[in-house]
Short mmCIF file of C-alpha atoms in Angstrom, two decimals:
data_model
loop_
_atom_site.label_atom_id
_atom_site.label_comp_id
_atom_site.label_asym_id
_atom_site.label_seq_id
_atom_site.Cartn_x
_atom_site.Cartn_y
_atom_site.Cartn_z
CA MET A 923 0.00 0.00 0.00
CA HIS A 924 1.16 3.54 -0.68
CA THR A 925 -0.33 7.00 -1.00
CA ALA A 926 -1.11 7.73 -4.65
CA CYS A 927 -2.27 11.32 -4.27
CA ARG A 928 -2.20 13.68 -1.27
CA VAL A 929 -5.54 15.32 -1.96
CA GLY A 930 -6.79 15.73 1.62
CA ALA A 931 -10.44 15.24 0.67
CA MET A 932 -13.10 16.16 3.20
CA LEU A 933 -15.26 13.30 1.88
CA GLY A 934 -13.45 11.48 -0.91
CA GLU A 935 -15.80 9.08 -2.72
CA GLY A 936 -16.85 7.48 -5.98
CA PRO A 937 -13.53 6.41 -7.54
CA VAL A 938 -13.95 5.12 -11.09
CA TRP A 939 -11.31 4.07 -13.61
CA VAL A 940 -11.95 5.56 -17.05
CA ALA A 941 -10.18 3.30 -19.54
CA ARG A 942 -10.36 5.73 -22.48
CA GLU A 943 -8.19 8.14 -20.45
CA GLN A 944 -6.25 5.63 -18.35
CA ALA A 945 -7.11 7.88 -15.44
CA LEU A 946 -8.99 7.71 -12.16
CA TRP A 947 -11.87 10.07 -11.46
CA PHE A 948 -13.32 10.61 -7.99
CA VAL A 949 -15.20 13.24 -5.99
CA ASP A 950 -14.97 15.22 -2.79
CA ILE A 951 -18.64 15.47 -1.86
CA LYS A 952 -18.47 18.16 0.80
CA ARG A 953 -16.10 20.44 -1.13
CA HIS A 954 -18.12 20.06 -4.37
CA HIS A 955 -15.02 18.85 -6.23
CA LEU A 956 -14.49 16.51 -9.16
CA HIS A 957 -10.96 15.13 -9.37
CA ARG A 958 -9.04 13.45 -12.19
CA PHE A 959 -5.83 11.64 -11.22
CA ASP A 960 -3.37 10.55 -13.90
CA PRO A 961 -1.14 7.76 -12.49
CA ALA A 962 1.37 8.13 -15.32
CA THR A 963 2.23 11.69 -14.32
CA SER A 964 0.76 11.89 -10.76
CA ALA A 965 -1.10 14.98 -11.97
CA LEU A 966 -4.35 15.91 -10.23
CA GLU A 967 -6.93 18.11 -11.97
CA THR A 968 -9.92 19.54 -10.12
CA TRP A 969 -13.27 20.98 -11.23
CA ASN A 970 -15.87 22.73 -9.08
CA ALA A 971 -19.41 21.32 -9.12
CA PRO A 972 -22.48 23.51 -8.54
CA ALA A 973 -23.63 21.38 -5.58
CA GLN A 974 -22.56 18.41 -3.50
CA VAL A 975 -21.47 15.73 -5.97
CA GLY A 976 -21.78 12.08 -4.95
CA TRP A 977 -20.40 10.31 -8.02
CA ILE A 978 -19.14 10.55 -11.59
CA LEU A 979 -19.43 7.94 -14.35
CA PRO A 980 -18.20 7.99 -17.97
CA ALA A 981 -20.93 8.33 -20.61
CA GLN A 982 -20.90 6.83 -24.08
CA ALA A 983 -19.93 10.20 -25.52
CA ALA A 984 -16.75 11.90 -24.33
CA ASP A 985 -18.55 13.45 -21.39
CA PHE A 986 -19.71 12.16 -18.00
CA VAL A 987 -22.86 11.74 -15.92
CA VAL A 988 -22.63 13.02 -12.35
CA GLY A 989 -24.90 12.72 -9.34
CA LEU A 990 -25.45 16.12 -7.77
CA GLN A 991 -27.61 17.00 -4.78
CA SER A 992 -29.91 18.60 -7.36
CA GLY A 993 -30.09 15.44 -9.50
CA LEU A 994 -28.35 13.86 -12.47
CA ALA A 995 -26.35 16.12 -14.76
CA ARG A 996 -23.99 15.88 -17.69
CA PHE A 997 -20.47 17.16 -17.16
CA ASP A 998 -18.06 18.21 -19.90
CA PRO A 999 -14.50 18.38 -18.56
CA ALA A 1000 -13.35 20.34 -21.63
CA THR A 1001 -15.51 23.31 -20.62
CA GLY A 1002 -16.29 22.53 -16.97
CA ALA A 1003 -19.98 22.94 -17.79
CA PHE A 1004 -22.82 21.04 -16.12
CA ALA A 1005 -26.17 20.42 -17.82
CA ALA A 1006 -29.08 19.27 -15.67
CA MET A 1007 -30.78 16.02 -16.73
CA VAL A 1008 -33.35 14.98 -14.13
CA ASP A 1009 -34.03 15.38 -10.42
CA PRO A 1010 -35.30 11.99 -9.19
CA GLU A 1011 -36.34 13.33 -5.78
CA PRO A 1012 -37.72 16.88 -6.06
CA HIS A 1013 -39.95 16.14 -3.06
CA LEU A 1014 -36.92 15.42 -0.83
CA PRO A 1015 -34.77 18.58 -0.78
CA GLY A 1016 -32.87 17.30 2.27
CA ASN A 1017 -31.57 14.31 0.32
CA ARG A 1018 -28.52 14.10 -1.91
CA LEU A 1019 -27.22 11.48 -4.34
CA ASN A 1020 -24.44 9.39 -2.82
CA ASP A 1021 -23.06 6.45 -4.84
CA ALA A 1022 -23.56 4.77 -8.22
CA THR A 1023 -22.41 2.22 -10.78
CA THR A 1024 -23.27 1.03 -14.27
CA ASP A 1025 -24.27 -2.52 -15.17
CA PRO A 1026 -23.06 -4.39 -18.29
CA THR A 1027 -25.88 -2.83 -20.36
CA GLY A 1028 -24.96 0.73 -19.35
CA ARG A 1029 -27.86 1.32 -16.99
CA ILE A 1030 -26.96 3.59 -14.05
CA TRP A 1031 -27.88 2.30 -10.60
CA PHE A 1032 -27.62 4.93 -7.89
CA GLY A 1033 -28.71 5.71 -4.36
CA SER A 1034 -29.69 8.73 -2.33
CA MET A 1035 -29.41 9.57 1.35
CA ASP A 1036 -30.53 12.00 3.99
CA ASP A 1037 -27.81 14.65 4.01
CA ALA A 1038 -28.34 15.08 7.77
CA GLU A 1039 -27.83 11.30 8.20
CA THR A 1040 -30.80 10.97 10.57
CA THR A 1041 -33.89 9.90 8.61
CA ALA A 1042 -34.56 6.88 6.36
CA THR A 1043 -35.34 8.90 3.23
CA GLY A 1044 -32.60 7.30 1.12
CA CYS A 1045 -33.74 5.38 -1.95
CA PHE A 1046 -32.21 3.34 -4.78
CA HIS A 1047 -32.92 4.27 -8.40
CA VAL A 1048 -32.07 3.03 -11.89
CA CYS A 1049 -31.61 5.19 -14.98
CA ASP A 1050 -31.88 3.70 -18.47
CA ALA A 1051 -33.04 4.76 -21.92
CA ASP A 1052 -36.61 5.03 -20.62
CA GLY A 1053 -35.73 7.43 -17.81
CA VAL A 1054 -35.30 7.15 -14.03
CA ARG A 1055 -37.37 4.96 -11.72
CA VAL A 1056 -37.16 3.71 -8.15
CA CYS A 1057 -35.94 0.14 -7.67
CA GLY A 1058 -38.41 -0.85 -4.96
CA LEU A 1059 -35.72 -1.62 -2.36
CA PRO A 1060 -36.34 -0.73 1.30
CA PRO A 1061 -35.60 2.89 2.30
CA VAL A 1062 -32.39 3.60 4.21
CA THR A 1063 -30.76 6.62 5.81
CA ILE A 1064 -27.44 6.31 3.93
CA ALA A 1065 -27.50 4.32 0.67
CA ASN A 1066 -24.18 3.05 -0.67
CA GLY A 1067 -23.60 1.20 -3.89
CA PRO A 1068 -25.18 -0.44 -5.68
CA ALA A 1069 -22.60 -2.78 -7.20
CA LEU A 1070 -23.24 -5.46 -9.82
CA SER A 1071 -21.84 -8.95 -10.22
CA PRO A 1072 -19.71 -9.38 -13.38
CA ASP A 1073 -22.65 -10.92 -15.27
CA GLY A 1074 -25.04 -8.22 -14.07
CA ARG A 1075 -27.42 -10.77 -12.56
CA THR A 1076 -26.89 -9.86 -8.89
CA LEU A 1077 -27.08 -6.40 -7.37
CA TYR A 1078 -25.48 -5.60 -4.02
CA TYR A 1079 -26.61 -2.61 -1.99
CA THR A 1080 -25.43 -1.22 1.32
CA ASP A 1081 -27.38 0.15 4.26
CA THR A 1082 -24.46 1.96 5.87
CA LEU A 1083 -25.99 2.84 9.24
CA GLY A 1084 -27.60 -0.61 9.43
CA ARG A 1085 -24.12 -2.11 8.84
CA THR A 1086 -25.56 -4.52 6.26
CA ILE A 1087 -24.97 -5.41 2.62
CA HIS A 1088 -27.76 -7.19 0.75
CA ALA A 1089 -27.82 -9.12 -2.53
CA VAL A 1090 -30.78 -9.19 -4.89
CA PRO A 1091 -31.39 -10.88 -8.27
CA VAL A 1092 -31.61 -8.64 -11.35
CA HIS A 1093 -34.13 -9.68 -14.03
CA ASP A 1094 -33.60 -9.09 -17.75
CA ASP A 1095 -35.91 -6.08 -17.75
CA GLY A 1096 -34.00 -4.40 -14.92
CA THR A 1097 -36.52 -5.21 -12.22
CA LEU A 1098 -35.30 -6.79 -8.99
CA GLY A 1099 -36.14 -9.95 -7.10
CA THR A 1100 -36.20 -10.52 -3.37
CA PRO A 1101 -33.22 -9.20 -1.36
CA ARG A 1102 -31.24 -11.46 0.96
CA LEU A 1103 -28.70 -10.53 3.62
CA PHE A 1104 -25.21 -10.89 2.16
CA VAL A 1105 -23.08 -9.76 5.09
CA GLU A 1106 -23.43 -7.83 8.33
CA ILE A 1107 -20.45 -5.80 9.56
CA GLU A 1108 -19.71 -6.10 13.27
CA ALA A 1109 -19.79 -2.85 15.24
CA ALA A 1110 -16.05 -2.82 16.00
CA ALA A 1111 -15.22 -2.87 12.27
CA GLY A 1112 -16.86 0.45 11.37
CA TYR A 1113 -19.57 1.06 8.79
CA PRO A 1114 -19.71 -0.48 5.30
CA ASP A 1115 -19.30 2.26 2.72
CA GLY A 1116 -19.02 1.93 -1.06
CA PRO A 1117 -19.04 -1.64 -2.50
CA THR A 1118 -17.11 -2.76 -5.60
CA ILE A 1119 -17.06 -6.15 -7.36
CA ASP A 1120 -13.95 -7.77 -8.88
CA SER A 1121 -13.80 -10.20 -11.83
CA ALA A 1122 -14.09 -13.22 -9.51
CA GLY A 1123 -17.43 -11.89 -8.26
CA CYS A 1124 -15.99 -10.97 -4.86
CA LEU A 1125 -17.22 -7.84 -3.10
CA TRP A 1126 -14.83 -5.22 -1.73
CA THR A 1127 -16.16 -2.65 0.72
CA GLY A 1128 -14.62 0.41 2.31
CA LEU A 1129 -15.03 0.61 6.08
CA PHE A 1130 -15.84 4.08 7.38
CA GLY A 1131 -14.30 4.18 10.83
CA GLY A 1132 -12.78 0.76 10.18
CA TRP A 1133 -9.23 1.60 9.00
CA GLY A 1134 -9.30 -0.49 5.84
CA VAL A 1135 -11.17 -2.46 3.19
CA ARG A 1136 -12.55 -5.98 3.15
CA ARG A 1137 -13.08 -8.53 0.40
CA TYR A 1138 -15.94 -11.01 0.63
CA ALA A 1139 -16.45 -14.16 -1.48
CA PRO A 1140 -19.73 -14.52 -3.42
CA ASP A 1141 -21.03 -16.73 -0.58
CA GLY A 1142 -20.41 -13.98 1.98
CA ARG A 1143 -17.19 -15.35 3.53
CA LEU A 1144 -14.60 -12.76 4.55
CA ILE A 1145 -11.46 -13.70 2.60
CA GLU A 1146 -9.21 -10.63 2.73
CA THR A 1147 -8.62 -7.46 4.74
CA VAL A 1148 -6.30 -4.61 3.73
CA ALA A 1149 -5.36 -2.17 6.48
CA LEU A 1150 -4.96 1.53 5.63
CA PRO A 1151 -3.38 4.42 7.58
CA THR A 1152 -6.56 6.37 8.30
CA ALA A 1153 -9.92 5.47 9.79
CA ASN A 1154 -12.50 6.70 7.31
CA ILE A 1155 -12.15 4.58 4.19
CA THR A 1156 -14.88 5.02 1.62
CA LYS A 1157 -14.56 3.02 -1.62
CA VAL A 1158 -12.30 0.90 -3.86
CA ALA A 1159 -11.91 1.07 -7.64
CA PHE A 1160 -9.70 -1.05 -9.89
CA GLY A 1161 -7.50 0.60 -12.49
CA GLY A 1162 -4.34 0.37 -14.48
CA PRO A 1163 -3.91 -1.34 -17.87
CA CYS A 1164 -4.81 -4.74 -16.39
CA LEU A 1165 -7.23 -3.49 -13.70
CA THR A 1166 -4.96 -4.93 -11.01
CA THR A 1167 -4.28 -1.68 -9.18
CA ALA A 1168 -6.73 -0.89 -6.39
CA TYR A 1169 -7.40 2.79 -5.70
CA VAL A 1170 -9.05 3.72 -2.41
CA THR A 1171 -10.67 7.01 -1.40
CA SER A 1172 -10.84 8.27 2.18
CA ALA A 1173 -12.28 11.13 4.23
CA ARG A 1174 -11.35 13.73 6.83
CA LYS A 1175 -15.05 14.19 7.68
CA GLY A 1176 -15.89 13.29 11.27
CA LEU A 1177 -12.32 13.53 12.54
CA ASP A 1178 -11.58 16.11 15.22
CA ALA A 1179 -8.30 18.02 15.54
CA ALA A 1180 -6.67 15.30 17.63
CA ALA A 1181 -7.69 12.56 15.20
CA LEU A 1182 -6.46 14.58 12.22
CA ALA A 1183 -3.12 15.13 13.95
CA ALA A 1184 -2.84 11.38 14.52
CA GLN A 1185 -3.97 10.58 10.96
CA PRO A 1186 -2.05 12.90 8.62
CA GLU A 1187 -2.99 10.73 5.63
CA ALA A 1188 -6.74 11.27 6.13
CA GLY A 1189 -8.53 12.21 2.92
CA HIS A 1190 -5.77 11.00 0.62
CA LEU A 1191 -6.04 8.54 -2.26
CA PHE A 1192 -4.34 5.19 -1.60
CA THR A 1193 -3.32 2.34 -3.87
CA PHE A 1194 -2.23 -1.29 -3.64
CA ALA A 1195 -1.84 -4.22 -6.04
CA VAL A 1196 -4.36 -7.07 -6.31
CA ASP A 1197 -4.08 -10.54 -7.80
CA VAL A 1198 -7.63 -10.65 -9.15
CA PRO A 1199 -8.44 -7.81 -11.57
CA GLY A 1200 -11.49 -5.65 -11.46
CA VAL A 1201 -14.29 -5.44 -14.01
CA PRO A 1202 -14.15 -2.84 -16.82
CA VAL A 1203 -16.58 0.03 -16.33
CA THR A 1204 -19.38 0.13 -18.92
CA ALA A 1205 -20.11 3.64 -20.16
CA ALA A 1206 -23.51 4.97 -19.16
CA ILE A 1207 -26.23 5.00 -21.82
CA ALA A 1208 -27.93 8.03 -20.26
#
């Protein structure tokens, strides 16, 4: 493990490897920042978003789709411009979008959360060529994920404050089956944050307050733990030419002055090598 980029994010999240650029994109939600990290040069570029930004995903064109507190928007890094697409929750102004992924068909699966982190107003949505709709999963306070199995047939979603990750079948039409408990994180290990799936179908999760990441087998067995030098670890993404480099975002949020002094690496971007590669990111059809 080493520190890839000393960004000092307040709430680093949403890392995604964009193969067409051979670069890692991620966000700092609380500072309204979009970041692009180029491992070949160690260069970090930053754009300001018009609101809290929970995630960024490559679109089929040369632009991106981002999840803002105000809804989905297109982002053009060449101009820095944002174009609003749709607000899936206009009736919930206290919510914000928090995490997302694409499935093998290019559908965007994303979640929302109560920005105050107190009320179960968070919801999971899917965006495809027909628009945005709710998934029908139970409401949560902080939604993380979803993540999809390599074949797109199983969706994993995280109830962060409930310390649980569930698995649910995905039907051909994008509707979901009945959820089942995949894993429950014990209290001493922190809170499960963003989930990511590798090419073996194993689930990696960041542990907010847990000082690392875990890897679970498809049957829910804990098979690997990677310790990191700061407590609030948020999400893993796989990058590099062979997708065997793990990139991990972290956060300074929630750490007082004493904790920050003891954790000088808080908010930085970390990296380590893995034996099993990740899954290429499918560009969003939206």
